[in-house]
Short mmCIF file of C-alpha atoms and ligand atoms in Angstrom, two decimals:
data_model
loop_
_atom_site.label_atom_id
_atom_site.label_comp_id
_atom_site.label_asym_id
_atom_site.label_seq_id
_atom_site.Cartn_x
_atom_site.Cartn_y
_atom_site.Cartn_z
CA MET W 1 -4.60 122.01 -52.33
CA SER W 2 -1.23 123.59 -53.19
CA LYS W 3 0.84 121.86 -55.82
CA VAL W 4 4.55 121.14 -55.78
CA ALA W 5 6.76 119.79 -58.58
CA PHE W 6 10.29 118.41 -58.40
CA THR W 7 13.21 117.93 -60.70
CA THR W 8 16.51 116.29 -59.79
CA LEU W 9 19.95 116.49 -61.35
CA GLY W 10 23.02 114.50 -60.48
CA CYS W 11 23.64 111.46 -58.36
CA LYS W 12 21.57 108.77 -56.63
CA THR W 13 21.90 110.62 -53.35
CA ASN W 14 20.18 113.63 -54.86
CA PHE W 15 17.35 111.39 -56.09
CA TYR W 16 17.02 109.91 -52.63
CA GLU W 17 16.84 113.35 -51.11
CA THR W 18 14.23 114.49 -53.62
CA ASP W 19 12.12 111.50 -52.58
CA ALA W 20 12.52 112.59 -48.98
CA LEU W 21 11.46 116.15 -49.81
CA MET W 22 8.54 114.88 -51.85
CA ASP W 23 7.34 112.84 -48.93
CA LEU W 24 7.73 115.81 -46.63
CA PHE W 25 5.53 117.99 -48.84
CA PHE W 26 3.06 115.13 -49.38
CA ARG W 27 2.63 114.59 -45.65
CA ASN W 28 2.04 118.30 -45.26
CA GLY W 29 -0.93 118.28 -47.61
CA TYR W 30 0.66 119.16 -50.95
CA ASP W 31 -0.26 117.58 -54.25
CA ILE W 32 2.82 116.30 -56.11
CA VAL W 33 2.64 117.07 -59.85
CA GLU W 34 4.94 116.55 -62.83
CA TYR W 35 7.64 119.14 -63.35
CA ASP W 36 6.24 120.20 -66.73
CA GLU W 37 2.81 120.95 -65.26
CA PHE W 38 1.42 124.08 -63.69
CA SER W 39 2.47 124.13 -60.05
CA ASP W 40 2.57 126.58 -57.14
CA ILE W 41 6.06 125.50 -56.10
CA TYR W 42 8.94 124.10 -58.13
CA VAL W 43 11.87 122.48 -56.38
CA VAL W 44 15.08 122.10 -58.38
CA ASN W 45 17.52 119.76 -56.65
CA THR W 46 20.79 120.69 -58.31
CA CYS W 47 24.19 119.20 -58.93
CA THR W 48 27.52 120.85 -59.49
CA VAL W 49 29.87 118.00 -60.17
CA THR W 50 30.39 119.23 -63.73
CA HIS W 51 29.55 122.44 -65.57
CA VAL W 52 26.85 120.47 -67.37
CA GLY W 53 25.12 120.20 -63.99
CA ASP W 54 25.17 123.99 -63.57
CA LYS W 55 23.83 124.50 -67.07
CA LYS W 56 21.04 121.97 -66.67
CA SER W 57 20.08 123.53 -63.33
CA ARG W 58 19.67 126.91 -65.01
CA GLN W 59 17.54 125.35 -67.77
CA MET W 60 15.23 123.71 -65.23
CA ILE W 61 14.80 126.99 -63.36
CA ARG W 62 13.75 128.72 -66.59
CA ARG W 63 11.41 125.88 -67.48
CA ALA W 64 9.55 126.24 -64.16
CA LYS W 65 8.91 129.92 -64.75
CA LYS W 66 7.57 129.10 -68.19
CA SER W 67 4.96 126.71 -66.75
CA ASN W 68 3.88 129.22 -64.11
CA PRO W 69 5.44 132.70 -64.12
CA ASN W 70 4.03 133.25 -60.62
CA GLY W 71 5.22 129.90 -59.23
CA CYS W 72 7.77 129.88 -56.42
CA VAL W 73 11.08 128.38 -57.56
CA ILE W 74 13.21 126.85 -54.81
CA VAL W 75 16.77 125.86 -55.71
CA VAL W 76 18.46 123.36 -53.39
CA GLY W 77 21.41 121.00 -53.67
CA CYS W 78 25.10 121.22 -54.41
CA TYR W 79 25.00 124.02 -56.98
CA ALA W 80 23.05 126.20 -54.52
CA GLN W 81 25.53 125.30 -51.77
CA ILE W 82 28.65 126.06 -53.78
CA SER W 83 27.51 129.09 -55.77
CA PRO W 84 24.59 130.74 -53.91
CA GLU W 85 25.40 134.18 -55.30
CA GLU W 86 25.42 132.87 -58.86
CA VAL W 87 22.11 131.04 -58.29
CA ARG W 88 20.32 134.01 -56.72
CA GLU W 89 21.18 136.08 -59.81
CA ILE W 90 19.37 133.66 -62.14
CA GLU W 91 16.11 135.18 -63.25
CA GLY W 92 13.09 133.49 -61.71
CA VAL W 93 14.77 132.10 -58.59
CA ASP W 94 12.77 132.83 -55.42
CA ILE W 95 14.50 130.74 -52.75
CA VAL W 96 18.07 129.38 -52.54
CA LEU W 97 18.75 126.74 -49.89
CA GLY W 98 22.08 125.14 -49.06
CA THR W 99 22.71 121.49 -48.28
CA ALA W 100 22.14 122.03 -44.54
CA GLU W 101 18.86 123.89 -45.10
CA LYS W 102 17.36 121.33 -47.49
CA ALA W 103 15.72 119.30 -44.73
CA ASP W 104 14.02 122.42 -43.33
CA ILE W 105 12.57 123.44 -46.68
CA LEU W 106 9.02 123.92 -45.32
CA TYR W 107 10.25 126.29 -42.64
CA HIS W 108 12.15 128.38 -45.18
CA LEU W 109 9.21 128.36 -47.56
CA ALA W 110 6.95 129.68 -44.78
CA GLN W 111 9.49 132.41 -44.00
CA TYR W 112 9.54 133.46 -47.64
CA GLN W 113 5.74 133.32 -47.92
CA SER W 114 5.37 135.57 -44.88
CA GLY W 115 6.59 138.35 -47.18
CA LYS W 116 8.99 139.63 -44.55
CA THR W 117 12.19 138.32 -46.14
CA ASP W 118 14.44 139.48 -48.94
CA LYS W 119 13.68 138.36 -52.46
CA PRO W 120 15.27 136.10 -53.48
CA TYR W 121 15.47 134.48 -50.07
CA VAL W 122 18.89 132.88 -49.52
CA ALA W 123 19.75 130.52 -46.66
CA VAL W 124 23.05 128.70 -47.17
CA SER W 125 25.19 127.75 -44.22
CA ASP W 126 28.12 125.58 -43.24
CA VAL W 127 27.94 122.06 -44.67
CA SER W 128 28.93 120.48 -41.37
CA LYS W 129 25.37 121.15 -40.17
CA VAL W 130 23.82 118.94 -42.85
CA LYS W 131 21.17 116.62 -41.49
CA LEU W 132 21.13 113.00 -42.47
CA PHE W 133 17.44 113.07 -43.28
CA GLU W 134 16.73 110.68 -40.44
CA ASP W 135 13.97 112.98 -39.29
CA ILE W 136 12.23 112.87 -42.65
CA SER W 137 13.13 109.38 -43.70
CA GLU W 138 9.65 108.15 -44.69
CA THR W 139 11.27 108.83 -48.06
CA VAL W 140 10.22 106.56 -50.83
CA ALA W 141 6.90 105.58 -49.30
CA ALA W 142 4.97 108.21 -51.20
CA SER W 143 6.53 107.48 -54.56
CA ALA W 144 5.89 104.61 -56.91
CA HIS W 145 9.34 103.02 -56.93
CA THR W 146 9.81 99.28 -56.56
CA ARG W 147 13.38 99.89 -55.53
CA ALA W 148 14.18 102.03 -52.53
CA PHE W 149 17.24 104.25 -52.29
CA ILE W 150 18.59 104.27 -48.77
CA LYS W 151 21.02 106.96 -47.81
CA ILE W 152 23.56 105.54 -45.40
CA GLN W 153 26.10 108.32 -45.12
CA GLU W 154 26.82 111.90 -46.06
CA GLY W 155 30.06 113.61 -47.07
CA CYS W 156 33.50 112.49 -48.13
CA ASN W 157 37.02 112.75 -46.68
CA GLN W 158 38.92 111.79 -49.82
CA PHE W 159 39.56 115.20 -51.41
CA CYS W 160 40.17 113.98 -54.95
CA SER W 161 41.88 116.90 -56.61
CA TYR W 162 39.08 117.58 -59.13
CA CYS W 163 36.09 117.18 -56.85
CA ILE W 164 34.11 119.87 -55.10
CA ILE W 165 31.99 117.45 -53.07
CA PRO W 166 33.96 117.51 -49.79
CA TYR W 167 33.50 121.28 -49.85
CA ALA W 168 29.81 121.06 -50.85
CA ARG W 169 28.77 118.25 -48.52
CA GLY W 170 31.42 118.21 -45.81
CA ARG W 171 33.16 115.28 -44.14
CA VAL W 172 31.88 111.73 -43.64
CA ARG W 173 28.90 111.41 -41.32
CA SER W 174 27.45 107.90 -41.17
CA ARG W 175 23.83 107.31 -40.37
CA SER W 176 23.18 105.00 -37.42
CA SER W 177 22.57 101.38 -38.35
CA GLU W 178 19.42 101.38 -36.17
CA SER W 179 17.91 104.14 -38.24
CA ILE W 180 18.84 102.48 -41.55
CA LEU W 181 17.58 99.04 -40.52
CA GLU W 182 14.37 100.48 -39.16
CA GLU W 183 13.70 102.32 -42.44
CA ILE W 184 14.42 99.21 -44.51
CA LYS W 185 12.20 97.00 -42.32
CA ARG W 186 9.36 99.45 -42.72
CA LEU W 187 9.76 99.65 -46.49
CA ALA W 188 10.13 95.87 -46.84
CA THR W 189 6.82 95.45 -45.02
CA ARG W 190 5.29 97.76 -47.60
CA GLY W 191 6.47 95.54 -50.43
CA PHE W 192 9.77 97.09 -51.49
CA LYS W 193 12.11 94.32 -52.54
CA GLU W 194 15.28 96.02 -53.66
CA PHE W 195 17.36 98.38 -51.55
CA VAL W 196 20.09 100.51 -53.06
CA LEU W 197 22.61 101.74 -50.52
CA THR W 198 23.62 105.24 -51.48
CA GLY W 199 25.71 108.05 -50.14
CA ILE W 200 28.55 110.22 -51.26
CA HIS W 201 31.28 107.74 -50.35
CA ILE W 202 29.60 104.61 -49.03
CA GLY W 203 32.89 102.73 -48.66
CA SER W 204 33.62 105.11 -45.77
CA TYR W 205 30.51 103.96 -43.89
CA GLY W 206 31.28 103.73 -40.19
CA ILE W 207 34.72 105.37 -40.16
CA ASP W 208 33.32 108.21 -38.08
CA PHE W 209 31.71 105.93 -35.45
CA GLU W 210 33.45 105.85 -32.12
CA ASP W 211 33.65 102.08 -32.28
CA LYS W 212 35.15 101.68 -35.74
CA THR W 213 34.43 97.97 -35.98
CA TYR W 214 31.01 98.29 -37.65
CA VAL W 215 31.63 98.97 -41.34
CA LEU W 216 29.77 98.64 -44.65
CA LYS W 217 29.91 94.84 -44.83
CA ASP W 218 28.47 94.57 -41.30
CA LEU W 219 25.62 96.88 -42.23
CA MET W 220 25.01 94.82 -45.38
CA GLY W 221 24.91 91.66 -43.26
CA ASP W 222 22.25 93.15 -40.98
CA ILE W 223 20.18 94.30 -43.97
CA HIS W 224 20.56 90.83 -45.51
CA ALA W 225 18.92 89.30 -42.45
CA ILE W 226 15.74 91.38 -42.78
CA PRO W 227 12.84 89.25 -44.03
CA GLY W 228 11.32 90.71 -47.20
CA VAL W 229 14.60 92.14 -48.47
CA VAL W 230 15.20 90.37 -51.78
CA ARG W 231 17.99 92.44 -53.30
CA ILE W 232 20.69 94.69 -51.92
CA ARG W 233 22.46 96.87 -54.47
CA LEU W 234 25.52 98.93 -53.72
CA GLY W 235 25.95 102.45 -55.00
CA SER W 236 29.35 103.55 -56.28
CA VAL W 237 32.34 102.14 -54.38
CA GLU W 238 36.08 102.35 -54.74
CA PRO W 239 38.21 99.37 -55.77
CA ARG W 240 40.07 99.34 -52.45
CA LEU W 241 36.88 98.20 -50.74
CA ILE W 242 36.89 94.91 -52.64
CA ASP W 243 39.50 93.08 -50.61
CA ASP W 244 39.50 89.41 -49.56
CA ALA W 245 37.46 90.08 -46.42
CA PHE W 246 34.80 91.91 -48.42
CA ILE W 247 34.66 89.09 -50.99
CA GLU W 248 34.24 86.59 -48.17
CA ALA W 249 31.35 88.67 -46.82
CA LEU W 250 29.75 88.90 -50.28
CA ALA W 251 29.97 85.13 -50.65
CA SER W 252 27.75 84.76 -47.59
CA MET W 253 25.14 87.26 -48.83
CA PRO W 254 23.30 85.95 -51.90
CA LYS W 255 20.87 88.89 -51.79
CA VAL W 256 23.65 91.29 -52.81
CA CYS W 257 23.34 92.08 -56.51
CA ASP W 258 26.19 91.12 -58.83
CA HIS W 259 26.45 94.70 -60.01
CA PHE W 260 29.37 96.83 -58.85
CA HIS W 261 30.02 100.39 -59.83
CA LEU W 262 33.75 100.78 -59.18
CA SER W 263 34.81 104.30 -59.99
CA LEU W 264 38.00 104.24 -62.03
CA GLN W 265 38.37 107.85 -63.29
CA SER W 266 41.59 107.09 -65.17
CA GLY W 267 43.40 103.99 -66.38
CA CYS W 268 46.77 105.71 -66.10
CA ASP W 269 48.62 105.60 -62.77
CA ALA W 270 50.32 108.98 -63.23
CA VAL W 271 46.92 110.62 -63.74
CA LEU W 272 45.39 108.74 -60.81
CA ARG W 273 48.16 110.11 -58.58
CA ARG W 274 47.49 113.67 -59.71
CA MET W 275 43.79 113.09 -59.13
CA ASN W 276 44.67 112.08 -55.55
CA ARG W 277 42.87 108.79 -56.05
CA LYS W 278 44.32 106.35 -53.59
CA TYR W 279 44.63 103.22 -55.74
CA THR W 280 46.57 102.07 -58.78
CA THR W 281 45.35 100.35 -61.91
CA GLN W 282 46.84 97.18 -60.48
CA ASP W 283 44.68 97.47 -57.35
CA TYR W 284 41.71 98.07 -59.60
CA ALA W 285 42.41 95.03 -61.79
CA LYS W 286 42.77 92.90 -58.67
CA ALA W 287 39.36 94.03 -57.38
CA VAL W 288 37.76 93.13 -60.73
CA GLU W 289 39.49 89.76 -60.71
CA ARG W 290 38.17 89.00 -57.22
CA LEU W 291 34.60 89.86 -58.25
CA ARG W 292 34.85 87.78 -61.43
CA LYS W 293 36.04 84.82 -59.40
CA LEU W 294 33.07 85.06 -57.08
CA TYR W 295 30.30 85.74 -59.63
CA GLU W 296 29.83 84.15 -63.02
CA ALA W 297 29.24 87.34 -65.06
CA PRO W 298 29.01 90.33 -62.74
CA SER W 299 28.22 93.73 -64.14
CA ILE W 300 31.16 96.00 -63.54
CA THR W 301 30.45 99.61 -64.39
CA THR W 302 32.53 102.71 -63.98
CA ASP W 303 33.12 106.44 -64.47
CA VAL W 304 36.07 107.81 -66.41
CA ILE W 305 37.21 111.41 -66.61
CA VAL W 306 39.03 112.33 -69.83
CA GLY W 307 41.24 115.36 -70.35
CA PHE W 308 42.35 115.74 -66.72
CA PRO W 309 45.05 118.46 -66.52
CA GLY W 310 48.34 117.12 -67.85
CA GLU W 311 46.79 114.01 -69.46
CA THR W 312 49.08 113.36 -72.44
CA ASP W 313 48.19 111.31 -75.51
CA ALA W 314 50.25 108.48 -74.05
CA ASP W 315 48.38 108.72 -70.71
CA PHE W 316 45.08 108.59 -72.54
CA GLU W 317 46.23 105.53 -74.54
CA GLU W 318 47.03 103.82 -71.22
CA THR W 319 43.45 104.48 -70.15
CA VAL W 320 42.07 103.10 -73.41
CA ALA W 321 44.17 99.96 -73.03
CA PHE W 322 43.15 99.53 -69.40
CA VAL W 323 39.40 99.97 -69.91
CA SER W 324 39.55 97.63 -72.92
CA SER W 325 41.19 94.98 -70.77
CA VAL W 326 38.50 95.27 -68.09
CA ALA W 327 35.60 95.27 -70.63
CA PHE W 328 33.09 97.19 -68.54
CA SER W 329 29.39 96.50 -68.97
CA GLU W 330 28.80 100.24 -68.77
CA MET W 331 31.05 103.30 -68.65
CA HIS W 332 30.08 106.89 -67.97
CA ILE W 333 32.53 109.23 -69.62
CA PHE W 334 33.00 112.78 -68.35
CA PRO W 335 35.24 115.34 -69.97
CA TYR W 336 37.19 116.97 -67.13
CA SER W 337 35.37 120.05 -65.90
CA LYS W 338 37.22 122.67 -63.88
CA ARG W 339 35.70 123.36 -60.46
CA GLU W 340 36.90 126.57 -58.86
CA GLY W 341 38.28 125.95 -55.40
CA THR W 342 39.71 122.51 -56.17
CA PRO W 343 43.47 121.82 -56.57
CA ALA W 344 43.04 120.54 -60.14
CA ALA W 345 41.55 123.86 -61.26
CA THR W 346 44.95 125.53 -60.93
CA MET W 347 47.06 122.65 -62.24
CA PRO W 348 49.16 123.44 -65.31
CA ASP W 349 48.51 121.91 -68.73
CA GLN W 350 44.74 122.18 -68.81
CA ILE W 351 43.49 120.24 -71.84
CA ASP W 352 41.88 121.82 -74.84
CA ALA W 353 38.10 121.26 -75.23
CA THR W 354 38.50 119.71 -78.70
CA VAL W 355 40.96 117.13 -77.39
CA LYS W 356 38.60 116.31 -74.50
CA LYS W 357 35.78 115.85 -76.97
CA GLN W 358 37.81 113.51 -79.19
CA ARG W 359 38.93 111.45 -76.21
CA SER W 360 35.35 111.24 -74.88
CA GLU W 361 34.05 110.08 -78.25
CA ARG W 362 36.62 107.31 -78.43
CA LEU W 363 35.72 105.99 -75.01
CA ILE W 364 31.99 106.33 -75.61
CA GLN W 365 32.38 104.16 -78.72
CA LEU W 366 34.30 101.57 -76.74
CA ALA W 367 31.72 101.71 -73.95
CA GLU W 368 28.91 100.96 -76.41
CA GLU W 369 30.75 97.99 -77.92
CA ASN W 370 31.51 96.51 -74.52
CA LYS W 371 27.96 97.04 -73.30
CA GLU W 372 26.51 95.25 -76.28
CA ALA W 373 28.93 92.35 -75.90
CA TYR W 374 27.96 92.06 -72.23
CA MET W 375 24.24 92.03 -73.01
CA ARG W 376 24.71 89.44 -75.79
CA HIS W 377 26.30 87.13 -73.26
CA PHE W 378 22.85 86.63 -71.68
CA ILE W 379 20.94 85.63 -74.83
CA GLY W 380 19.55 82.13 -74.27
CA ASN W 381 20.04 82.38 -70.47
CA THR W 382 17.41 82.84 -67.79
CA VAL W 383 17.56 85.82 -65.48
CA SER W 384 15.57 87.07 -62.53
CA VAL W 385 13.74 90.33 -63.21
CA LEU W 386 12.07 92.69 -60.76
CA ALA W 387 9.09 94.14 -62.67
CA GLU W 388 8.79 97.91 -62.52
CA GLU W 389 6.44 99.13 -65.25
CA GLN W 390 4.40 98.15 -68.26
CA LYS W 391 4.75 99.89 -71.61
CA ASP W 392 4.04 99.20 -75.29
CA GLY W 393 2.91 95.66 -74.57
CA TYR W 394 6.00 94.76 -72.53
CA MET W 395 6.67 94.35 -68.85
CA ILE W 396 9.89 96.10 -67.96
CA GLY W 397 12.29 95.53 -65.11
CA HIS W 398 15.92 95.07 -64.11
CA THR W 399 18.04 92.00 -63.45
CA THR W 400 20.34 91.65 -60.46
CA ASN W 401 23.19 92.88 -62.66
CA TYR W 402 21.12 95.91 -63.62
CA LEU W 403 20.25 95.02 -67.19
CA LYS W 404 16.95 96.45 -68.31
CA VAL W 405 14.74 93.70 -69.74
CA HIS W 406 11.54 94.05 -71.80
CA PHE W 407 9.50 90.87 -71.56
CA THR W 408 6.15 89.27 -72.22
CA GLY W 409 4.53 86.35 -70.43
CA GLU W 410 1.41 84.53 -69.34
CA ARG W 411 1.42 85.83 -65.76
CA ALA W 412 -0.34 89.14 -65.24
CA PHE W 413 1.94 92.11 -64.73
CA GLN W 414 2.43 93.24 -61.20
CA SER W 415 4.89 95.92 -60.30
CA GLY W 416 7.27 94.73 -57.61
CA MET W 417 6.95 91.04 -58.55
CA MET W 418 9.91 88.86 -59.48
CA TYR W 419 9.82 87.02 -62.82
CA THR W 420 12.14 84.38 -64.23
CA VAL W 421 12.78 85.48 -67.80
CA GLU W 422 14.48 83.79 -70.71
CA ILE W 423 16.43 86.30 -72.79
CA LEU W 424 15.55 85.78 -76.45
CA GLU W 425 17.28 88.55 -78.34
CA LEU W 426 18.82 91.98 -78.41
CA ASN W 427 16.67 94.26 -80.49
CA ASP W 428 17.75 97.83 -81.15
CA GLY W 429 19.79 97.81 -77.95
CA LYS W 430 16.91 96.38 -75.90
CA MET W 431 17.04 93.01 -74.19
CA ILE W 432 13.86 91.14 -75.08
CA GLY W 433 12.68 88.10 -73.17
CA LYS W 434 9.81 85.83 -72.19
CA ALA W 435 8.73 85.08 -68.64
CA LEU W 436 8.78 81.35 -67.87
S1 LIG P 501 35.79 110.07 -53.47
FE1 LIG P 501 36.70 111.80 -54.57
S2 LIG P 501 35.32 112.05 -56.32
FE2 LIG P 501 34.19 110.85 -54.82
S3 LIG P 501 33.06 112.35 -53.57
FE3 LIG P 501 34.99 111.97 -52.54
S4 LIG P 501 36.35 113.58 -53.26
FE4 LIG P 501 34.66 113.47 -54.71
#
């Protein structure tokens, strides 16, 4: 039996799509092996949101060739879509597929294996042809996850000035609710309890439907009604989504997790404007206030870019003050990374790498302090944990607000089961508890 190995870089959508590809290979008779093992085929699902993504992609390509110099290395994903010429030049690459070609990977592999094509074989076309994976959506079934990632839309219309995604993945295309609900029903019957709604810009769900009245909250309501669905988790959303109507909808859906990733990017309004983000820090603070009114201690997480072109010391201090006032439970800090082809790449006053590093370090420090304070809040409380794995004598799982909990208990471990856990302590950054 031929073997295939996968590695994924980047966002939740990429992970979802790797699951879909895995399932496709699995159903076509391939054995799925670990990426570090000997394999006939290696699939690298790449990311290009930052230069770190490009660098990591290149490392993974080299690693595959080390495990099997004769293995076939297929590079898919955003990096392949944006820079196919650069990718084909990397030593060891056999096939380069764009975002639109990803779903037809087996066809392209067969073409390459026929020996009649160029080497490397490159097929990268217009992003508007990207499929929504509906035709290969038996996704997570073949993998061991307890939580299923459900892709609900593709593309983005926002054109933030630093982001290459609208060029890499095209405009918003929403998946039909029938297809989403059918996939979730099927997975719920198989025992999946938690469903993470992912996409490139999920807040835009439905804006491309002819009848624009069915939007994200309506889809969430329909998912909520499916028996067997225990948790619904939202992928990254923008603060503008959290208006009064959305809060009202959340209040009627107890299965929705109290975990919201609201991308901030900067806590300075002048920088937000240059980023072409369409909200102010005041809008953002209002969204957080609404969520904190509805839930007792929701997890509010975010991404921040430091060193955006023109970000002065004073601008950065505004960001520090703003993120301190919000007290995020988790922050991902990215030093601004120039993406050719985006408006920000040619903006004046690009920031020096050393300054970006210093600013990142300051925010990372703050992020760690806030995260610890948030976790400490739960010591002595009981939480509901979805068990995922067992390791070093502990059962491990996540709470609704996405805290990872290590716990012991009388009940036997079963992956996919819910446990009520009392949080006892924080030990070396780990939340330790006991199942009741
Ligand atoms: S919202 Fe902005 S940052 Fe996010 S994918 Fe769209 S363009 Fe990129």
